[in-house]
Amino acid sequence: MDKKTHDLTRGEKEKIIVIRNLNKYFGELKAVSNVNLEIKRGQVVVIIGPSGSGKSTLLRCINHLEEPTTGDILIDGVKLRHKSKSLNAIRREVGMVFQQFNLFPHLTVLENITIAQKIVRKRSKKDAIEIARQQLERVGIPEKENSYPIQLSGGQQQRVAIARALAMSPKVMLFDEPTSALDPEMINEVLDVMLDLAKEGMTMVVVTHEMGFARNAADRIIFMDYGAIIEDTTPNKLYNNPKHERTKLFLSKILH
Amino acid sequence: MKSDDSTFVPHQSQLSATLSEVPWWLLVVMLVGLIMVYNITTNEDYSSIFSFLKNGVFITVRVTITAYIFAVIIGLLAGLGRVSKNPIIYNIATLYVQIMRGIPILVTILYVSFVLYPMIIDGVAWVAQSIAVIGLGDSEGFWANITASDINRMMGGAEYSMLYRGIMALALSYGSFSAEIFRAGIESIEKGQMEAARSLGMSYIQAMRYIILPQAIRRVLPPLGNDFIAMLKESSLVSVLGVRDITQLGKLYSARSFLYLETYNQVAFLYLTMTILLSLGVRALENRLKSGQ
Ligand SMILES: Nc1ncnc2c1ncn2[C@@H]1O[C@H](COP(=O)(O)OP(=O)(O)O)[C@@H](O)[C@H]1O
Ligand SMILES: [Mg+2]
């Protein structure tokens, strides 16, 4: 294994996510259709597309919350195989932020951020708390560490969820419509945190229809429809001359 | 009532609202209780029945608490099996639950006591003999010739043996009820909780232990409490084994003295007192859990 790593060219090493010929069926329904995708370290990739086009499923395949029907996924050169022990090891390198936050309601904010550090990363309680406090500082709510999730606004909950994922020191962050469940006045506080993260060089895959974020942060933007990648380009090119009719139609809807 | 009486209506409905909020049923029970206590202290028949039944209360409580603890442990394990994605574990757990739910508890008690328990004791004797003969190379000593009745004697003789059989049967029966309570509790936790835990790198077992079960247990406490009350009542079935619980002592005393009314009044009232106190406790717990959220 060590030999192989040395043999890799620098280009290969830069690809932190490699997806080859990915297909995902739910029964008869093809949710993801023959997706090939390579993402380099530090890239910010935004995925857009109509509801039901397979964006969430693609994202969930990347950390195997869904088992791909066929195809390969490599994270930092390691192939994911379902049910293998290495899956937990890979998952902690891939942070995920959900639309519905999914904070643990029976734990305080601080416990939400420290629990996986302690039992998965095997960090000491002291280290875990220190890291949790740094992350809370970063997302701008250090004063809430002893609150329970239910006592927080939606925007605050989502920022805690981001802090929780970041505290695991992941190599990649996945975001599945992180602002869709938020009241409009709270969207920016979450997007600002994500923008900072992008500037710091985190590799991010973000499903969102927030075009401001895409314009400011994305290196690439991907348009999906019927489970397939239709366009894979830069935000500017996509707005200024989308190649496909379907992309134009979709953009005209979300850019009102 | 006509509308010109309207000034009166609020007054009256307030009064009737207050009256309907009084827990009359509890007052009736308490009144009957007072009469019972009065009888026990003044009436010789009542007081000698009471001092006879008193010993049964300890047995009833002991059977219930012991069987309940085992039932909750079995129920937790079987409940986890019922939500498992492993088909072998799932099917074993489901088979157990379905068998226990499909057999009357009285039949389970008889079956466990006179079929399963003797089989287990025979099995233990056989294993002990095998270890002594094959493992220790000792075919003469005590362990090599141990029999099922030796083991029964070592466990406290016939009286305790029946107690254990009753406890085992109740635990197995109620384990299946607890299993379904745990299953429902676990399934009531939003799917996103498990996904968030797994996405942080937790294993399935870690996610269950630290994220799902702590939330599920809060939700299953009230139904588990109700099962405890049900088990307290159903523990009276072990009287068919001759276990000297409240019911068995009541049967013995009334058959001897022909004081059926006086005896069964007290038997019924002893159960009623315990179950009402417990159900008030469960309700208080429910309210605390609700306000805690
Ligand atoms: N667990 C599931 N079981 C069955 N069908 C599913 C499941 N998850 C998603 N789907 C279906 O797969 C398709 C893609 O869904 P999804 O990836 O959630 O789309 P998007 O995130 O782009 O809105 C949809 O038709 C959806 O109904
Ligand atoms: Mg989605």
Short mmCIF file of N, CA, C and O in Angstrom, two decimals, chain A residues 15-95:
data_model
loop_
_atom_site.label_atom_id
_atom_site.label_comp_id
_atom_site.label_asym_id
_atom_site.label_seq_id
_atom_site.Cartn_x
_atom_site.Cartn_y
_atom_site.Cartn_z
N LYS A 15 -6.74 14.32 -6.01
CA LYS A 15 -8.16 13.98 -6.11
C LYS A 15 -8.61 13.35 -4.81
O LYS A 15 -8.24 12.22 -4.50
N ILE A 16 -9.42 14.08 -4.06
CA ILE A 16 -9.81 13.54 -2.77
C ILE A 16 -11.08 12.70 -2.89
O ILE A 16 -11.28 11.75 -2.15
N ILE A 17 -11.94 13.05 -3.86
CA ILE A 17 -13.12 12.21 -4.13
C ILE A 17 -13.08 11.76 -5.58
O ILE A 17 -12.92 12.60 -6.48
N VAL A 18 -13.18 10.47 -5.79
CA VAL A 18 -13.28 9.95 -7.15
C VAL A 18 -14.51 9.05 -7.22
O VAL A 18 -14.64 8.11 -6.43
N ILE A 19 -15.43 9.38 -8.14
CA ILE A 19 -16.65 8.58 -8.31
C ILE A 19 -16.64 8.03 -9.73
O ILE A 19 -16.46 8.78 -10.69
N ARG A 20 -16.75 6.69 -9.83
CA ARG A 20 -16.71 6.08 -11.17
C ARG A 20 -17.97 5.27 -11.44
O ARG A 20 -18.31 4.38 -10.67
N ASN A 21 -18.65 5.62 -12.50
CA ASN A 21 -19.80 4.85 -13.00
C ASN A 21 -20.81 4.53 -11.91
O ASN A 21 -21.28 3.41 -11.78
N LEU A 22 -21.14 5.54 -11.11
CA LEU A 22 -22.04 5.31 -9.97
C LEU A 22 -23.50 5.23 -10.43
O LEU A 22 -24.00 6.11 -11.14
N ASN A 23 -24.17 4.16 -10.02
CA ASN A 23 -25.61 4.02 -10.25
C ASN A 23 -26.28 3.65 -8.93
O ASN A 23 -25.74 2.86 -8.17
N LYS A 24 -27.42 4.27 -8.69
CA LYS A 24 -28.17 3.92 -7.48
C LYS A 24 -29.64 3.76 -7.82
O LYS A 24 -30.28 4.68 -8.33
N TYR A 25 -30.14 2.58 -7.56
CA TYR A 25 -31.56 2.29 -7.79
C TYR A 25 -32.28 2.20 -6.46
O TYR A 25 -31.75 1.65 -5.50
N PHE A 26 -33.52 2.72 -6.41
CA PHE A 26 -34.45 2.37 -5.33
C PHE A 26 -35.52 1.51 -5.97
O PHE A 26 -36.43 2.04 -6.60
N GLY A 27 -35.39 0.21 -5.86
CA GLY A 27 -36.31 -0.67 -6.58
C GLY A 27 -36.12 -0.45 -8.08
O GLY A 27 -35.04 -0.60 -8.61
N GLU A 28 -37.21 -0.03 -8.75
CA GLU A 28 -37.15 0.23 -10.19
C GLU A 28 -36.58 1.60 -10.49
O GLU A 28 -36.09 1.86 -11.58
N LEU A 29 -36.71 2.50 -9.48
CA LEU A 29 -36.38 3.90 -9.72
C LEU A 29 -34.88 4.12 -9.74
O LEU A 29 -34.16 3.73 -8.83
N LYS A 30 -34.40 4.75 -10.81
CA LYS A 30 -32.97 5.05 -10.91
C LYS A 30 -32.74 6.45 -10.36
O LYS A 30 -33.07 7.44 -11.02
N ALA A 31 -32.21 6.55 -9.16
CA ALA A 31 -32.05 7.84 -8.50
C ALA A 31 -30.75 8.51 -8.93
O ALA A 31 -30.68 9.74 -9.05
N VAL A 32 -29.70 7.73 -9.17
CA VAL A 32 -28.42 8.27 -9.65
C VAL A 32 -28.02 7.44 -10.87
O VAL A 32 -28.05 6.22 -10.84
N SER A 33 -27.68 8.16 -11.95
CA SER A 33 -27.49 7.47 -13.22
C SER A 33 -26.09 7.73 -13.78
O SER A 33 -25.77 8.84 -14.18
N ASN A 34 -25.27 6.70 -13.73
CA ASN A 34 -23.94 6.71 -14.33
C ASN A 34 -23.16 7.99 -14.07
O ASN A 34 -22.75 8.68 -15.00
N VAL A 35 -22.93 8.28 -12.82
CA VAL A 35 -22.21 9.51 -12.47
C VAL A 35 -20.71 9.25 -12.36
O VAL A 35 -20.27 8.29 -11.74
N ASN A 36 -19.95 10.10 -13.05
CA ASN A 36 -18.49 10.11 -12.92
C ASN A 36 -18.10 11.49 -12.45
O ASN A 36 -18.54 12.50 -13.00
N LEU A 37 -17.28 11.53 -11.39
CA LEU A 37 -16.97 12.83 -10.80
C LEU A 37 -15.65 12.74 -10.07
O LEU A 37 -15.39 11.77 -9.34
N GLU A 38 -14.78 13.73 -10.31
CA GLU A 38 -13.52 13.79 -9.57
C GLU A 38 -13.43 15.16 -8.92
O GLU A 38 -13.65 16.17 -9.58
N ILE A 39 -13.13 15.17 -7.63
CA ILE A 39 -13.06 16.45 -6.92
C ILE A 39 -11.68 16.57 -6.29
O ILE A 39 -11.21 15.65 -5.63
N LYS A 40 -11.04 17.72 -6.53
CA LYS A 40 -9.69 17.93 -6.03
C LYS A 40 -9.73 18.53 -4.64
O LYS A 40 -10.68 19.21 -4.25
N ARG A 41 -8.66 18.27 -3.90
CA ARG A 41 -8.49 18.84 -2.57
C ARG A 41 -8.68 20.35 -2.62
O ARG A 41 -8.12 21.02 -3.48
N GLY A 42 -9.50 20.88 -1.73
CA GLY A 42 -9.69 22.32 -1.64
C GLY A 42 -10.76 22.87 -2.57
O GLY A 42 -11.09 24.05 -2.49
N GLN A 43 -11.30 22.03 -3.44
CA GLN A 43 -12.34 22.52 -4.35
C GLN A 43 -13.67 22.69 -3.63
O GLN A 43 -13.99 21.93 -2.71
N VAL A 44 -14.43 23.70 -4.09
CA VAL A 44 -15.79 23.85 -3.60
C VAL A 44 -16.72 23.60 -4.78
O VAL A 44 -16.66 24.30 -5.79
N VAL A 45 -17.53 22.56 -4.66
CA VAL A 45 -18.41 22.16 -5.75
C VAL A 45 -19.85 22.34 -5.31
O VAL A 45 -20.26 21.82 -4.27
N VAL A 46 -20.60 23.11 -6.08
CA VAL A 46 -22.02 23.28 -5.78
C VAL A 46 -22.83 22.41 -6.75
O VAL A 46 -22.52 22.33 -7.93
N ILE A 47 -23.83 21.71 -6.19
CA ILE A 47 -24.70 20.89 -7.02
C ILE A 47 -26.10 21.49 -7.00
O ILE A 47 -26.65 21.76 -5.93
N ILE A 48 -26.64 21.74 -8.19
CA ILE A 48 -28.02 22.23 -8.28
C ILE A 48 -28.83 21.27 -9.14
O ILE A 48 -28.27 20.40 -9.81
N GLY A 49 -30.12 21.44 -9.10
CA GLY A 49 -30.98 20.59 -9.92
C GLY A 49 -32.36 20.51 -9.32
O GLY A 49 -32.54 20.79 -8.13
N PRO A 50 -33.35 20.15 -10.14
CA PRO A 50 -34.72 20.10 -9.63
C PRO A 50 -34.89 19.08 -8.50
O PRO A 50 -34.06 18.18 -8.35
N SER A 51 -35.95 19.25 -7.75
CA SER A 51 -36.25 18.31 -6.67
C SER A 51 -36.44 16.90 -7.24
O SER A 51 -37.07 16.72 -8.27
N GLY A 52 -35.84 15.93 -6.60
CA GLY A 52 -35.97 14.56 -7.07
C GLY A 52 -34.94 14.17 -8.11
O GLY A 52 -34.97 13.07 -8.65
N SER A 53 -33.97 15.06 -8.39
CA SER A 53 -33.01 14.77 -9.45
C SER A 53 -31.84 13.92 -8.96
O SER A 53 -30.94 13.62 -9.73
N GLY A 54 -31.83 13.57 -7.68
CA GLY A 54 -30.80 12.66 -7.19
C GLY A 54 -29.63 13.33 -6.49
O GLY A 54 -28.64 12.67 -6.17
N LYS A 55 -29.76 14.63 -6.17
CA LYS A 55 -28.66 15.35 -5.52
C LYS A 55 -28.35 14.76 -4.15
O LYS A 55 -27.20 14.45 -3.83
N SER A 56 -29.41 14.61 -3.34
CA SER A 56 -29.20 14.06 -1.99
C SER A 56 -28.64 12.65 -2.07
O SER A 56 -27.73 12.29 -1.32
N THR A 57 -29.19 11.86 -2.97
CA THR A 57 -28.75 10.47 -3.07
C THR A 57 -27.27 10.40 -3.44
O THR A 57 -26.51 9.61 -2.86
N LEU A 58 -26.85 11.24 -4.38
CA LEU A 58 -25.43 11.28 -4.75
C LEU A 58 -24.57 11.62 -3.54
O LEU A 58 -23.57 10.95 -3.25
N LEU A 59 -24.99 12.66 -2.80
CA LEU A 59 -24.24 13.09 -1.64
C LEU A 59 -24.17 11.97 -0.59
O LEU A 59 -23.13 11.72 0.01
N ARG A 60 -25.31 11.29 -0.41
CA ARG A 60 -25.38 10.25 0.62
C ARG A 60 -24.59 9.00 0.21
O ARG A 60 -24.12 8.27 1.07
N CYS A 61 -24.43 8.81 -1.10
CA CYS A 61 -23.57 7.71 -1.55
C CYS A 61 -22.11 8.01 -1.22
O CYS A 61 -21.33 7.09 -0.95
N ILE A 62 -21.73 9.31 -1.24
CA ILE A 62 -20.32 9.65 -1.03
C ILE A 62 -19.85 9.19 0.35
O ILE A 62 -18.72 8.78 0.51
N ASN A 63 -20.72 9.22 1.38
CA ASN A 63 -20.28 8.64 2.65
C ASN A 63 -21.06 7.38 3.02
O ASN A 63 -21.13 6.99 4.18
N HIS A 64 -21.64 6.77 2.00
CA HIS A 64 -22.29 5.47 2.14
C HIS A 64 -23.45 5.45 3.12
O HIS A 64 -23.70 4.42 3.75
N LEU A 65 -24.14 6.58 3.30
CA LEU A 65 -25.42 6.48 3.99
C LEU A 65 -26.39 5.74 3.08
O LEU A 65 -27.34 5.13 3.53
N GLU A 66 -26.15 5.81 1.77
CA GLU A 66 -26.82 4.93 0.81
C GLU A 66 -25.75 4.03 0.19
O GLU A 66 -24.65 4.49 -0.11
N GLU A 67 -26.11 2.78 -0.01
CA GLU A 67 -25.19 1.85 -0.64
C GLU A 67 -25.35 1.96 -2.16
O GLU A 67 -26.45 1.76 -2.67
N PRO A 68 -24.26 2.29 -2.88
CA PRO A 68 -24.38 2.36 -4.35
C PRO A 68 -24.79 1.01 -4.92
O PRO A 68 -24.38 -0.03 -4.40
N THR A 69 -25.63 1.03 -5.96
CA THR A 69 -26.00 -0.23 -6.59
C THR A 69 -24.82 -0.77 -7.40
O THR A 69 -24.45 -1.93 -7.28
N THR A 70 -24.24 0.10 -8.22
CA THR A 70 -22.98 -0.27 -8.90
C THR A 70 -22.08 0.95 -8.93
O THR A 70 -22.52 2.08 -8.76
N GLY A 71 -20.78 0.69 -9.18
CA GLY A 71 -19.83 1.79 -9.30
C GLY A 71 -18.91 1.87 -8.10
O GLY A 71 -19.11 1.19 -7.09
N ASP A 72 -17.88 2.69 -8.24
CA ASP A 72 -16.87 2.83 -7.18
C ASP A 72 -16.83 4.24 -6.65
O ASP A 72 -17.04 5.20 -7.39
N ILE A 73 -16.52 4.34 -5.35
CA ILE A 73 -16.27 5.64 -4.74
C ILE A 73 -14.98 5.53 -3.97
O ILE A 73 -14.80 4.61 -3.16
N LEU A 74 -14.05 6.46 -4.26
CA LEU A 74 -12.78 6.48 -3.53
C LEU A 74 -12.67 7.79 -2.77
O LEU A 74 -12.89 8.87 -3.34
N ILE A 75 -12.38 7.70 -1.48
CA ILE A 75 -12.14 8.89 -0.68
C ILE A 75 -10.66 8.89 -0.33
O ILE A 75 -10.17 7.97 0.32
N ASP A 76 -9.95 9.91 -0.80
CA ASP A 76 -8.52 10.03 -0.53
C ASP A 76 -7.80 8.73 -0.91
O ASP A 76 -6.96 8.22 -0.18
N GLY A 77 -8.19 8.16 -2.02
CA GLY A 77 -7.52 6.97 -2.52
C GLY A 77 -8.02 5.65 -1.96
O GLY A 77 -7.60 4.59 -2.40
N VAL A 78 -8.94 5.70 -0.96
CA VAL A 78 -9.42 4.46 -0.36
C VAL A 78 -10.82 4.14 -0.88
O VAL A 78 -11.72 4.98 -0.83
N LYS A 79 -10.99 2.94 -1.40
CA LYS A 79 -12.28 2.55 -1.96
C LYS A 79 -13.25 2.21 -0.82
O LYS A 79 -12.90 1.47 0.10
N LEU A 80 -14.46 2.74 -0.92
CA LEU A 80 -15.47 2.43 0.09
C LEU A 80 -16.15 1.13 -0.25
O LEU A 80 -16.57 0.90 -1.38
N ARG A 81 -16.24 0.27 0.73
CA ARG A 81 -17.02 -0.96 0.53
C ARG A 81 -18.02 -1.08 1.65
O ARG A 81 -17.70 -0.93 2.83
N HIS A 82 -19.25 -1.39 1.26
CA HIS A 82 -20.31 -1.42 2.25
C HIS A 82 -20.04 -2.52 3.28
O HIS A 82 -19.50 -3.56 2.97
N LYS A 83 -20.45 -2.25 4.51
CA LYS A 83 -20.38 -3.22 5.60
C LYS A 83 -18.96 -3.53 6.04
O LYS A 83 -18.74 -4.37 6.90
N SER A 84 -17.96 -2.87 5.45
CA SER A 84 -16.60 -3.14 5.91
C SER A 84 -16.30 -2.25 7.11
O SER A 84 -16.90 -1.19 7.28
N LYS A 85 -15.38 -2.68 7.93
CA LYS A 85 -15.00 -1.92 9.13
C LYS A 85 -14.42 -0.57 8.74
O LYS A 85 -14.58 0.41 9.46
N SER A 86 -13.75 -0.54 7.58
CA SER A 86 -13.09 0.71 7.19
C SER A 86 -14.09 1.82 6.91
O SER A 86 -13.73 2.98 6.87
N LEU A 87 -15.38 1.44 6.77
CA LEU A 87 -16.38 2.45 6.45
C LEU A 87 -16.47 3.51 7.55
O LEU A 87 -16.52 4.70 7.26
N ASN A 88 -16.48 3.06 8.81
CA ASN A 88 -16.53 4.03 9.91
C ASN A 88 -15.29 4.92 9.88
O ASN A 88 -15.36 6.10 10.18
N ALA A 89 -14.14 4.33 9.52
CA ALA A 89 -12.91 5.10 9.47
C ALA A 89 -12.98 6.17 8.38
O ALA A 89 -12.52 7.29 8.56
N ILE A 90 -13.61 5.82 7.23
CA ILE A 90 -13.74 6.79 6.15
C ILE A 90 -14.76 7.87 6.51
O ILE A 90 -14.56 9.05 6.26
N ARG A 91 -15.85 7.42 7.14
CA ARG A 91 -16.94 8.37 7.42
C ARG A 91 -16.47 9.51 8.31
O ARG A 91 -16.95 10.63 8.19
N ARG A 92 -15.54 9.22 9.23
CA ARG A 92 -15.13 10.33 10.10
C ARG A 92 -14.25 11.33 9.36
O ARG A 92 -14.01 12.42 9.86
N GLU A 93 -13.80 10.99 8.17
CA GLU A 93 -13.04 11.95 7.36
C GLU A 93 -13.96 12.79 6.49
O GLU A 93 -13.53 13.72 5.83
N VAL A 94 -15.23 12.41 6.46
CA VAL A 94 -16.20 13.10 5.60
C VAL A 94 -17.31 13.65 6.49
O VAL A 94 -18.14 12.90 6.99
N GLY A 95 -17.30 14.96 6.70
CA GLY A 95 -18.34 15.58 7.54
C GLY A 95 -19.59 15.78 6.72
O GLY A 95 -19.54 16.00 5.52
#
